[in-house]
Short mmCIF file of C-alpha atoms and ligand atoms in Angstrom, two decimals:
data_model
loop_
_atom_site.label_atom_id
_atom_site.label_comp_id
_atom_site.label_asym_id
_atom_site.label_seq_id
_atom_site.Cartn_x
_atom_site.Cartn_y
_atom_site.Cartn_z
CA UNK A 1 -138.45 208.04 146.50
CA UNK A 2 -140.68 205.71 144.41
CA UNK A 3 -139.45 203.63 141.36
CA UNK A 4 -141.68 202.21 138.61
CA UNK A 5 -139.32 200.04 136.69
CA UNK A 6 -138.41 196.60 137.58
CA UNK A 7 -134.85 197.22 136.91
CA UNK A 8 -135.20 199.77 139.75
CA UNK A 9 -137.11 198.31 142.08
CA UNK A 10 -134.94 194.78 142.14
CA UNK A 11 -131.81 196.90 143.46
CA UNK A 12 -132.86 199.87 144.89
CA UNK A 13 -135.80 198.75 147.10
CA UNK A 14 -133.68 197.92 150.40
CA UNK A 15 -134.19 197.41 154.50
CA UNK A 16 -133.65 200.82 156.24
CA UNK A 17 -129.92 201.26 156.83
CA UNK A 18 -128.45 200.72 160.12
CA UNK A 19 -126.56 202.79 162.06
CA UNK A 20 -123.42 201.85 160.82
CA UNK A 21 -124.82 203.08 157.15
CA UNK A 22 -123.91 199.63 154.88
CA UNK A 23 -124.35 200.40 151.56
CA UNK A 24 -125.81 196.54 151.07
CA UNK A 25 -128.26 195.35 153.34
CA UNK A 26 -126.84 193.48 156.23
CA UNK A 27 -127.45 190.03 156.91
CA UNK A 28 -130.20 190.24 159.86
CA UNK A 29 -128.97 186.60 161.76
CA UNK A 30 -131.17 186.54 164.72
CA UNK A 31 -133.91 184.40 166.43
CA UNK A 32 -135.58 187.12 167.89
CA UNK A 33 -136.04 191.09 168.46
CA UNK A 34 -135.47 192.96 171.21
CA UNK A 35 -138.26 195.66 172.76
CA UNK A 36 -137.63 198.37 175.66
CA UNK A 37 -140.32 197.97 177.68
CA UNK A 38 -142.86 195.64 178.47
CA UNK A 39 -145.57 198.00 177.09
CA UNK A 40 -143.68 197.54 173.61
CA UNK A 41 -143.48 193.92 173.91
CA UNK A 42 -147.42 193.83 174.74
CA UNK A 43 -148.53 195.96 172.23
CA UNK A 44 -146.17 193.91 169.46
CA UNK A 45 -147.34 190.74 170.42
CA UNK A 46 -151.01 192.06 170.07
CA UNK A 47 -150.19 193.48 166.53
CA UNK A 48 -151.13 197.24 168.10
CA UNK A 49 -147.73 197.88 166.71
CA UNK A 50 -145.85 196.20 163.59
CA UNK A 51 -142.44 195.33 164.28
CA UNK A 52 -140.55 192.09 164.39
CA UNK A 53 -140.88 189.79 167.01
CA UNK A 54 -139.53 186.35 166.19
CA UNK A 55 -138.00 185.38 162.79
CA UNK A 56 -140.33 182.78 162.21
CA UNK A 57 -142.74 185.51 161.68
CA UNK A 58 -140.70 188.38 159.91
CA UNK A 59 -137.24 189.33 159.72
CA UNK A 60 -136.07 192.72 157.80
CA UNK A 61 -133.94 189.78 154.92
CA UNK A 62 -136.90 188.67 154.26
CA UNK A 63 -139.01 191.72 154.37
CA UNK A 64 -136.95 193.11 151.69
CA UNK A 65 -137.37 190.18 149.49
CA UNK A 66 -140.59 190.32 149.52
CA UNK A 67 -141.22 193.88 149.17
CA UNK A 68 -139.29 193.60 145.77
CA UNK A 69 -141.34 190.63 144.81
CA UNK A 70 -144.27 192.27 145.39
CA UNK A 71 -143.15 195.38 143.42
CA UNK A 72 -142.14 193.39 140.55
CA UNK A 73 -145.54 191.33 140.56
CA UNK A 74 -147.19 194.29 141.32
CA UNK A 75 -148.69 192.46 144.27
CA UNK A 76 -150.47 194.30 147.68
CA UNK A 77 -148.64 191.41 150.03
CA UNK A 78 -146.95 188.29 150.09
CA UNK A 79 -144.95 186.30 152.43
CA UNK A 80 -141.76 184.24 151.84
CA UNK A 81 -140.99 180.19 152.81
CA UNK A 82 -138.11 177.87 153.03
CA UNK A 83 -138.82 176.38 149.25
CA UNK A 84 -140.73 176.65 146.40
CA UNK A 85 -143.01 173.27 147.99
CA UNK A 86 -143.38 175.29 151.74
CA UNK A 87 -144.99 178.18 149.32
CA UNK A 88 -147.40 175.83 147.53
CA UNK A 89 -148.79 173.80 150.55
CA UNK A 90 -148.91 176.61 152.94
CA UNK A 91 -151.01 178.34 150.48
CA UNK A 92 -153.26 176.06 149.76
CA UNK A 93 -153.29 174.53 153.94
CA UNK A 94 -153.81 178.18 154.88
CA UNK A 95 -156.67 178.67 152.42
CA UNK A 96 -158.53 175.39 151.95
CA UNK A 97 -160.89 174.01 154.69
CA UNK A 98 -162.04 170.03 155.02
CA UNK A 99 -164.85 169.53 152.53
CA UNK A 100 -163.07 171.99 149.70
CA UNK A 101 -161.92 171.42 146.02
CA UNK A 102 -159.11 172.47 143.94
CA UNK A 103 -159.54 172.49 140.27
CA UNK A 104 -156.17 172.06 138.98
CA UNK A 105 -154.21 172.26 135.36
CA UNK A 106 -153.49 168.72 134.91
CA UNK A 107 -149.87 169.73 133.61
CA UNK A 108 -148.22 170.69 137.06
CA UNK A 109 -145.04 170.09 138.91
CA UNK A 110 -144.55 166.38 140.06
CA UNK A 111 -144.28 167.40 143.80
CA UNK A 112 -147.31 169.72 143.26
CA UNK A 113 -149.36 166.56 141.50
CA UNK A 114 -148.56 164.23 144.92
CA UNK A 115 -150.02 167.18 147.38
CA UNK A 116 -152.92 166.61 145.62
CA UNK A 117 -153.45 162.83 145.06
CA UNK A 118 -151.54 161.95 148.55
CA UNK A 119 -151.44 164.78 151.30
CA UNK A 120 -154.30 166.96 150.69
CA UNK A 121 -157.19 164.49 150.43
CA UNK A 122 -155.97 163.20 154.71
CA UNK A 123 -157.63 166.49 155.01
CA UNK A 124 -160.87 165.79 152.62
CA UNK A 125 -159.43 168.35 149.98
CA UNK A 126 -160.07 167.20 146.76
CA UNK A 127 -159.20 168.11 143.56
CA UNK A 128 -160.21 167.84 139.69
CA UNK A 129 -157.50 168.32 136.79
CA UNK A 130 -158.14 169.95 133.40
CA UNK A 131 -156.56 169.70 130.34
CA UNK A 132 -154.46 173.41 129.40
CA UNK A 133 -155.48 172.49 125.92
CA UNK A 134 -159.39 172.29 126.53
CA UNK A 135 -160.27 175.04 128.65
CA UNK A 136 -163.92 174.43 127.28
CA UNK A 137 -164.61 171.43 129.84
CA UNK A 138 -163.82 173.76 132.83
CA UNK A 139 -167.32 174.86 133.14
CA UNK A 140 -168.50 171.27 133.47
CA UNK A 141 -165.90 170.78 136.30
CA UNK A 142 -166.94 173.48 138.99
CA UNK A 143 -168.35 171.89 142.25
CA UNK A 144 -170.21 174.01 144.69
CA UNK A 145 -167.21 173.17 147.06
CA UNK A 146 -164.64 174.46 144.26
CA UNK A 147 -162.07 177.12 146.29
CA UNK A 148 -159.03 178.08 144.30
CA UNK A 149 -158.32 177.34 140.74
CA UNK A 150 -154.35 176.71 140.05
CA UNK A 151 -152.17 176.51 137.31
CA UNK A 152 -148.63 177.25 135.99
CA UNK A 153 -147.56 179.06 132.65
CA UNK A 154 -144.90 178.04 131.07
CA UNK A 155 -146.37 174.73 131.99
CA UNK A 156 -143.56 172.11 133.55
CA UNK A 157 -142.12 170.61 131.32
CA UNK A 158 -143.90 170.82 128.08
CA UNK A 159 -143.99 174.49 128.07
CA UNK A 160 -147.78 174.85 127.24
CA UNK A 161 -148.86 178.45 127.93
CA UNK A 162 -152.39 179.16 129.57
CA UNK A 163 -154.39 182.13 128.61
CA UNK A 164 -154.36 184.19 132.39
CA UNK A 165 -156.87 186.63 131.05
CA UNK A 166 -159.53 184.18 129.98
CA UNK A 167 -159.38 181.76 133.45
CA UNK A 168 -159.26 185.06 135.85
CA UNK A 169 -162.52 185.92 134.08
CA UNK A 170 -163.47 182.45 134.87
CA UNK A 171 -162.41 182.53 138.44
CA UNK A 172 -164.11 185.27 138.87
CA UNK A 173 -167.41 184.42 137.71
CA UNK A 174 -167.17 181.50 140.22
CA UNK A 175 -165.90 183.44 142.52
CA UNK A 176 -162.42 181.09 142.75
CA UNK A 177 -159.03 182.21 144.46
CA UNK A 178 -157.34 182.35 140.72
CA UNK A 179 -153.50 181.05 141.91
CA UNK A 180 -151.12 181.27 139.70
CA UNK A 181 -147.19 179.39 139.78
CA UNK A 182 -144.91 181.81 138.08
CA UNK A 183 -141.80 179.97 138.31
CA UNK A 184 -140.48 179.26 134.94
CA UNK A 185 -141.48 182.87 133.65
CA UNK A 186 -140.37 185.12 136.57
CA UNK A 187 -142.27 188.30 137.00
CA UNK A 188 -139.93 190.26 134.77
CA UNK A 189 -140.86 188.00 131.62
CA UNK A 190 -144.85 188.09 133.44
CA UNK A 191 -147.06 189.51 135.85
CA UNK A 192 -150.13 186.86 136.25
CA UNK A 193 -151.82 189.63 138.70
CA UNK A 194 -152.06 192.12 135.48
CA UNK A 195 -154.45 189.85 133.93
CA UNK A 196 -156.08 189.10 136.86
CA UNK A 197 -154.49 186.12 139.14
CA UNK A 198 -155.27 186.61 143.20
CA UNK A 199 -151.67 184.74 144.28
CA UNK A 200 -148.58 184.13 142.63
CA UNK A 201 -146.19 181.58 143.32
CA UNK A 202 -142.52 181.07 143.04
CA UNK A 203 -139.66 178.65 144.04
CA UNK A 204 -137.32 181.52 144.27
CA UNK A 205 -134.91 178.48 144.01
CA UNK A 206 -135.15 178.50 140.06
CA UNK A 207 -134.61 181.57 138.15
CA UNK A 208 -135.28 184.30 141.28
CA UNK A 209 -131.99 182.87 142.72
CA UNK A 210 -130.41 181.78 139.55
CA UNK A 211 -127.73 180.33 140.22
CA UNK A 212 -128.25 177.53 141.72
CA UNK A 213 -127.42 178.38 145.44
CA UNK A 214 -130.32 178.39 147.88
CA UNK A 215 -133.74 177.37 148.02
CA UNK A 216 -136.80 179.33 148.57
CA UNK A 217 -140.31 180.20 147.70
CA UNK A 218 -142.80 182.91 147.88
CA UNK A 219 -146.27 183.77 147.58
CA UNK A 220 -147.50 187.30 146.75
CA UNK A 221 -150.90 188.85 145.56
CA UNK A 222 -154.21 190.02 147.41
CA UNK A 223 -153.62 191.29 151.11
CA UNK A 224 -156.65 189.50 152.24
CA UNK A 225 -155.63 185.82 151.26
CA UNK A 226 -151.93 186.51 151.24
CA UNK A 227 -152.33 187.74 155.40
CA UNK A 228 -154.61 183.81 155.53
CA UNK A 229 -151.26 182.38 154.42
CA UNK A 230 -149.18 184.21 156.67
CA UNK A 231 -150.97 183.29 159.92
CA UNK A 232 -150.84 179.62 158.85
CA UNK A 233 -147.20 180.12 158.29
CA UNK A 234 -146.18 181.90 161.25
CA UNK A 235 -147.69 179.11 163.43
CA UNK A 236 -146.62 176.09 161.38
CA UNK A 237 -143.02 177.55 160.47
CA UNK A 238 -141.33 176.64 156.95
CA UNK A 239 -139.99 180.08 157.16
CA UNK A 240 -137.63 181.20 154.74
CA UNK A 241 -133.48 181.39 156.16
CA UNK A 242 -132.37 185.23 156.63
CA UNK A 243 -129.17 184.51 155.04
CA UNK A 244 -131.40 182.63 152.12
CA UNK A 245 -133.69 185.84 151.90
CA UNK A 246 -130.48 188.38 151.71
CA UNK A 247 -128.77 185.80 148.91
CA UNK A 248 -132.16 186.12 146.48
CA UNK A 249 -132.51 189.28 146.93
CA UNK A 250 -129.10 190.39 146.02
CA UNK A 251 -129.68 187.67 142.84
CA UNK A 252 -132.75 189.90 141.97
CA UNK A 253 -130.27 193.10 141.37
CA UNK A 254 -130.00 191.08 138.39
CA UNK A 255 -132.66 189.30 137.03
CA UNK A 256 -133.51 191.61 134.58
CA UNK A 257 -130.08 191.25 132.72
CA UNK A 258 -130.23 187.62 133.56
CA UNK A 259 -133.83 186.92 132.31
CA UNK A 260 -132.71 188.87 129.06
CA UNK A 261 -129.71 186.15 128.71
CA UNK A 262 -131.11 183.28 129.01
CA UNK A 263 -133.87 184.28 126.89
CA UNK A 264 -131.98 184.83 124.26
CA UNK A 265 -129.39 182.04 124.71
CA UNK A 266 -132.69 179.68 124.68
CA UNK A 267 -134.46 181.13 121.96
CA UNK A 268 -130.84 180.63 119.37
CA UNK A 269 -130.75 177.34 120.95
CA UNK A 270 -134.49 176.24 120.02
CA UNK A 271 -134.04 177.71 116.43
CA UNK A 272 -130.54 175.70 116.00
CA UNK A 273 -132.28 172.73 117.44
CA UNK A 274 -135.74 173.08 114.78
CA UNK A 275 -133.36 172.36 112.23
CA UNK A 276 -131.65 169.27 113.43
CA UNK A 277 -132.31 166.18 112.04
CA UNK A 278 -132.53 164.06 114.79
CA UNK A 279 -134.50 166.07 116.60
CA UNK A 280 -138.37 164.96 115.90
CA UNK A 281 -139.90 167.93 117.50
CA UNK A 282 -138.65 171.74 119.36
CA UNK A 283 -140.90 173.58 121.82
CA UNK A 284 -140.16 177.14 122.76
CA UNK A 285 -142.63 179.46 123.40
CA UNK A 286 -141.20 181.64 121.49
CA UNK A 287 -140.66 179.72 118.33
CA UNK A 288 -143.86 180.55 115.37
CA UNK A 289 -143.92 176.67 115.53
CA UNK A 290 -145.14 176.67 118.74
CA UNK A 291 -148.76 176.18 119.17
CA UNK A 292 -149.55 179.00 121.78
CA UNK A 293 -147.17 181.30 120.58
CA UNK A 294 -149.68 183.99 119.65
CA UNK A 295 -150.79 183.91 123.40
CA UNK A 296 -146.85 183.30 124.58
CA UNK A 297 -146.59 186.97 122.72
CA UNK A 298 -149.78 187.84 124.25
CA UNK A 299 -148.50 187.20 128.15
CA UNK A 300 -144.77 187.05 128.03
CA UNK A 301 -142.26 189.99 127.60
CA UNK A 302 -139.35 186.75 125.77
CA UNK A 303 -140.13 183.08 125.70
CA UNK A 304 -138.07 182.11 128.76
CA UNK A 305 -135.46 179.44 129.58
CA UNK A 306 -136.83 176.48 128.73
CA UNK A 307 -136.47 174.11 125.73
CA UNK A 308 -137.83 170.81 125.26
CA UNK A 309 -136.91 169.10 122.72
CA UNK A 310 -137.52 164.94 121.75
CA UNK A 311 -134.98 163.14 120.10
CA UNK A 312 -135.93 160.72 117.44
CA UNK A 313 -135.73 157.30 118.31
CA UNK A 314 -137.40 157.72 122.24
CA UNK A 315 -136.32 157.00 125.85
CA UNK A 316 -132.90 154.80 124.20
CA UNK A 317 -132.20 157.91 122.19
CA UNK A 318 -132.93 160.37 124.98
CA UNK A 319 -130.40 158.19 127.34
CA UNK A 320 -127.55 158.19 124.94
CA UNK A 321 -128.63 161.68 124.61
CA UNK A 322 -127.98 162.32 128.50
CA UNK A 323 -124.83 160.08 128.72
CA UNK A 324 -123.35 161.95 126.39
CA UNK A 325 -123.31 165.79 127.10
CA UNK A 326 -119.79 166.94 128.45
CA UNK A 327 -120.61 170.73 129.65
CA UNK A 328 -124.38 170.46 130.39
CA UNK A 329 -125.43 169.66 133.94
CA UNK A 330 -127.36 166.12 134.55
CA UNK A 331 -128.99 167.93 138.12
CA UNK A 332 -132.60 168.31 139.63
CA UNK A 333 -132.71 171.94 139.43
CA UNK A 334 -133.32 174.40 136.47
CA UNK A 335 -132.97 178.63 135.54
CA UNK A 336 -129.22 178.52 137.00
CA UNK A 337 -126.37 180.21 135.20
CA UNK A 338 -125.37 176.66 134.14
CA UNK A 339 -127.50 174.76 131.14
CA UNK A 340 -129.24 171.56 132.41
CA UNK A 341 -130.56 169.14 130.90
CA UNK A 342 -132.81 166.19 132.25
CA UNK A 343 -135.17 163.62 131.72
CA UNK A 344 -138.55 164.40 132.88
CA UNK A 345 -140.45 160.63 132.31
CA UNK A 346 -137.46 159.41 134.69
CA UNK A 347 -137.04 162.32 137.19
CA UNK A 348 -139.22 165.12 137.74
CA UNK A 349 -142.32 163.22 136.73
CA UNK A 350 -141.41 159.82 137.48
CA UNK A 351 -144.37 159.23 140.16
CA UNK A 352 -146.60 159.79 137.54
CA UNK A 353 -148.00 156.66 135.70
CA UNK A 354 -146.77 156.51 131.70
CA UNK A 355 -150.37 157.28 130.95
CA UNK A 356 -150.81 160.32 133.31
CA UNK A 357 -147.41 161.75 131.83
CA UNK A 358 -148.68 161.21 128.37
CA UNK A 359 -151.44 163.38 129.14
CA UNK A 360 -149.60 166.25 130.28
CA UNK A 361 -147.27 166.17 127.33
CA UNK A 362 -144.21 163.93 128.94
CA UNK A 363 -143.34 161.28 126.54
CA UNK A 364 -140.52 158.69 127.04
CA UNK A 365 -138.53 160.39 125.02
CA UNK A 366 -138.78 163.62 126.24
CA UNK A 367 -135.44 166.08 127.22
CA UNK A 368 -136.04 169.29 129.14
CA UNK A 369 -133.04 171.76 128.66
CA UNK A 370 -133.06 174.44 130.68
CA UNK A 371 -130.90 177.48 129.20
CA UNK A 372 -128.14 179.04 130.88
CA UNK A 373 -125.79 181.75 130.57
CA UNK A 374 -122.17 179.94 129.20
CA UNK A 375 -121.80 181.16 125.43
CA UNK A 376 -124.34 179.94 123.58
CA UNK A 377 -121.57 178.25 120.86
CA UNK A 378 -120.16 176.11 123.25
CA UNK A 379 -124.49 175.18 124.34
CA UNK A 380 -124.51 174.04 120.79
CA UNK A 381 -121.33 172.70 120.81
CA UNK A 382 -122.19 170.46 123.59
CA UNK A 383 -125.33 169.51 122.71
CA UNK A 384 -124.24 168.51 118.78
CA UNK A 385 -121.85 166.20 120.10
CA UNK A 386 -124.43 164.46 122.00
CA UNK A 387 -126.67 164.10 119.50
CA UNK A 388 -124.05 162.90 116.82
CA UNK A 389 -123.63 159.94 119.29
CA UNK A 390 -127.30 158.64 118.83
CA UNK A 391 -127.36 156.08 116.09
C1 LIG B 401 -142.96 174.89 138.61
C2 LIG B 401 -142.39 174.55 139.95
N1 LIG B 401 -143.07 174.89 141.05
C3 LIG B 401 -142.60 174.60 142.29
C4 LIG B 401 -141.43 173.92 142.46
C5 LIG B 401 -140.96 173.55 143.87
O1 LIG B 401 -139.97 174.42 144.29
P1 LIG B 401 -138.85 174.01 145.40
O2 LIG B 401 -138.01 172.95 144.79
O3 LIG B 401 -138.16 175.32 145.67
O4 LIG B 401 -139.59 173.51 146.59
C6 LIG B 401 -140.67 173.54 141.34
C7 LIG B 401 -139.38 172.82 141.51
O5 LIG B 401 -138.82 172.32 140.57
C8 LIG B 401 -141.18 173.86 140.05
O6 LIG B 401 -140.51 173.51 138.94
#
């Protein structure tokens, strides 16, 4: 039987049951597979027959996790690492050969930002940045050598949102792998491959797993590229736990209701927060005061978990700010059941010179909270006493 709805799909798509008919999958702890006759073994090994062999090529945990992914991407393939990081450089080490270029949104995870000023360019991979907020200089930026064009929407941390549609049409016309980091939207909120993307990303650590448990990471999207990716992985192994694949996919039974939650949670939040006066500026996708929040509508089923806010008075304010929440988390991580909040300039973006921040929307003063799932009066509660403590 076939399901269509993501609901569906996230609980009901499941490894073949064993003999002993569990009604959850079972954990599938093992190294390696077992054949019955050498003919079996030789015709696995030469792919004549698909099967597992070794877990650092497939296991059934993690063959369910990404079949859901895949369904709820609407992807052909994909392939699932240890993190969120394993996901990102395997991609672009499987895809990218000496002498290519990356052109990159500017605005990008930290880690993301020092593959591509550090690691990559030891193997003569370059790279060029854009600015989300002037696609029109992309044109100028395409080298002959140009490979895969990347982004993320909701952009980390200033939530800027990046019109999918308009840079697949892009991609295609210069014939670039069109890669897509999904992470802070998750594929129930949107589906980059519907408007066009070749890959999506995730650190299934974030939202996918949700609460704050186990890392992960995944790419999904075109066979062709994904299947590139896989034989780099297989080989070089950051292949995702079986115990950590069996753990996100029982978290994605639930990431509709979740997603829902912490959309809405974030969204009362941001509109409590607008009106606070010593708050100098809200960003939420989903807020009218948003500046891409026609194209937020546009892409995103809700405006996700995110809420940036800066506090008037700048990186004193935002420390007082942070010393003084009582329920929020002060932790690394972000979409877990329990609200976060952090300080991007300090953390997260902190290899990035003042200047380079400023350019992708991280001022000194800036607060990223990400929503979670406690009521949202005591969110407010917590977060009004902390502001009442800035002078
Ligand atoms: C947008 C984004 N992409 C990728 C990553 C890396 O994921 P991981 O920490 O699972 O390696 C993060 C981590 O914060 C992230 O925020």
């Amino acid at each position: 039987m076939s399901y269509n709805n993501p609901e569906t799909q996230a609980i009901r798509l499941q490894t073949e049951r064993s003999q002993h008919r569990e009604h959850s999958t079972a954990v599938y702890l093992t190294s390696s597979f077992v054949f019955d006759d050498a003919e079996e073994m030789r015709a696995s090994f030469a792919e004549e027959k698909q099967r597992n062999i070794y877990s650092r090529y497939t296991n059934p945990n993690n063959h369910e996790l990404v079949q859901k992914i895949c369904a709820l991407e609407g992807a052909e393939a994909g392939h699932a690492f240890a993190t969120g990081m394993s996901a990102i450089f395997s991609t672009f080490a499987g895809l990218l050969d000496s002498g290519d270029h990356v052109l990159s949104a500017r605005s990008i995870f930290g880690n993301t930002h020092t593959l591509f000023t550090k690691y990559l360019p030891k193997w003569n991979i370059t790279h060029t940045y854009f600015d989300v907020n002037d696609l029109d200089t992309l044109e100028a930026l395409v080298q002959p050598e140009t490979k895969i064009l990347y982004i993320e929407s909701p952009t980390n941390p200033a939530t800027d949102i990046v019109d999918l549609a308009l840079l697949s049409t892009f991609s295609r016309k210069h014939n670039l792998i069109f890669i897509v980091d999904n992470c802070f939207a998750t594929p129930y909120l949107q589906q980059p491959i519907k408007f066009g993307a070749d890959i999506v990303i995730h650190s299934a650590t974030k939202l996918l797993d949700g609460q704050g448990r186990v890392m992960g990471g995944i790419a999904v999207g075109n066979a062709d590229l994904i299947d590139t990716v896989y034989r780099f992985a297989r080989i070089t192994g950051p292949a995702l736990s079986p115990f950590n694949a069996w753990t996100l996919s029982k978290s994605l039974e639930t990431l509709a209701v979740r997603v829902e939650k912490h959309c809405e949670n974030a969204h009362k939040l941001a509109t409590w927060l607008e009106k606070h006066p010593k708050i100098r500026q809200v960003r939420y996708p989903f807020l009218e005061s948003h500046p891409h929040y026609e194209l937020a509508k546009k892409q995103m089923k809700l405006g996700g978990n995110i809420v940036t806010i800066e506090v008037e008075g700048g990186l004193q304010s935002g420390r007082v700010f942070l010393d003084n929440v009582r329920m929020c988390s002060l932790t690394a991580n972000l979409g877990d059941t329990r609200t976060i909040v952090s300080h991007p300039a300090s953390t997260t973006h902190g290899k990035l010179s003042a200047e380079e921040r400023l350019d992708v929307g991280i001022t000194d003063g800036l607060i990223r909270i990400s929503v979670g799932l406690e009521h949202i009066d005591d969110i407010i509660q917590d977060l009004e006493n902390s502001l009442e403590a800035i002078q």
